[in-house]
mmCIF file of C-alpha atoms in Angstrom:
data_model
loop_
_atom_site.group_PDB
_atom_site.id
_atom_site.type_symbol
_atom_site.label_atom_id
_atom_site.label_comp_id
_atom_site.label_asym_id
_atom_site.label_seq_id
_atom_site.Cartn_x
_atom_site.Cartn_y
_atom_site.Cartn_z
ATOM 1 C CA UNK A 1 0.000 0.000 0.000
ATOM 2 C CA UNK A 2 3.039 2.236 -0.204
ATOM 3 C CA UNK A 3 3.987 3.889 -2.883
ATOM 4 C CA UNK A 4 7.546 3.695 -2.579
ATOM 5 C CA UNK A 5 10.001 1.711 -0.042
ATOM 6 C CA UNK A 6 13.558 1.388 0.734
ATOM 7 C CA UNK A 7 14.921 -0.931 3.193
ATOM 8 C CA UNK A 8 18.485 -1.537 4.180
ATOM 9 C CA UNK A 9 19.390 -5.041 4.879
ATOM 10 C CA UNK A 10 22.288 -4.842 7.110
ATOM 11 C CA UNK A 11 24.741 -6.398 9.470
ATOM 12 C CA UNK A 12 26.478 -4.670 12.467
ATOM 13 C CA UNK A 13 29.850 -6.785 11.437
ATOM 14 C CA UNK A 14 29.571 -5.613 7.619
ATOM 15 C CA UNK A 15 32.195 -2.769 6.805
ATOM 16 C CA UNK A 16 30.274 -2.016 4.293
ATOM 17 C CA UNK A 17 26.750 -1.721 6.077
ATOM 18 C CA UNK A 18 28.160 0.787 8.945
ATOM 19 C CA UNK A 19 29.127 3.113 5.933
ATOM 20 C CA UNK A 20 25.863 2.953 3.993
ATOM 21 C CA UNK A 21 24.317 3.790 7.855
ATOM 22 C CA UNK A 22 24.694 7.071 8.418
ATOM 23 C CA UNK A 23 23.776 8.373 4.809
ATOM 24 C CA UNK A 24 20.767 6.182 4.875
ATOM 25 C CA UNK A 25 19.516 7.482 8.365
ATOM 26 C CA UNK A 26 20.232 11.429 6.623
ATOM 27 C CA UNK A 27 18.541 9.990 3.765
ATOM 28 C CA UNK A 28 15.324 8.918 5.580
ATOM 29 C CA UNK A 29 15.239 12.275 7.563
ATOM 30 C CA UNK A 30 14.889 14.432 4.692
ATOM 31 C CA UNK A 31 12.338 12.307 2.598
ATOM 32 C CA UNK A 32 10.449 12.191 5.950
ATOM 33 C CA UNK A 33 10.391 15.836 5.490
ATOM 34 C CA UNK A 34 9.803 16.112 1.983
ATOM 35 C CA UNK A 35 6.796 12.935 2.243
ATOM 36 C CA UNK A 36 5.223 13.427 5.205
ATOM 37 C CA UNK A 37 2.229 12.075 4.109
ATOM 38 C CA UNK A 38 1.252 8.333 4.585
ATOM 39 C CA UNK A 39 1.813 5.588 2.671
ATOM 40 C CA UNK A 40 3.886 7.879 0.174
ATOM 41 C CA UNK A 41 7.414 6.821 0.542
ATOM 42 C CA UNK A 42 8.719 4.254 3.763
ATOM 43 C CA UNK A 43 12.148 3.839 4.876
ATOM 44 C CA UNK A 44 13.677 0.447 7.089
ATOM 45 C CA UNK A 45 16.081 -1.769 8.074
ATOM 46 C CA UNK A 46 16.435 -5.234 8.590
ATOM 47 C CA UNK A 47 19.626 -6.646 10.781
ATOM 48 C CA UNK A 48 20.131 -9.500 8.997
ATOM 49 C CA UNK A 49 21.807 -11.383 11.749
ATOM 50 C CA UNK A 50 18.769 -11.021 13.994
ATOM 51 C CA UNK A 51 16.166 -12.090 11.086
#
């Protein structure tokens, strides 16, 4: 029911994952602030060690 979505898979060991972090966090701040309507665009994250 959403029109867009972006999810980070990630995993606290990954070197690669704790650089993509902070950019994706800024990333979901501003589009939370540019969409703040519902259902319009979602941001999340998966730890893929937990799941």
């Amino acid at each position: 029911s959403n029109e867009l979505v972006f999810i980070n898979f990630y995993a606290e060991w990954c070197h690669f994952s704790n650089l993509l972090a902070p950019v994706f966090d800024e990333a979901a701040d501003l589009i939370k602030a540019k969409f703040p309507e519902p259902n319009r665009v979602v941001m999340g994250k998966v730890d893929c060690d937990a799941e």
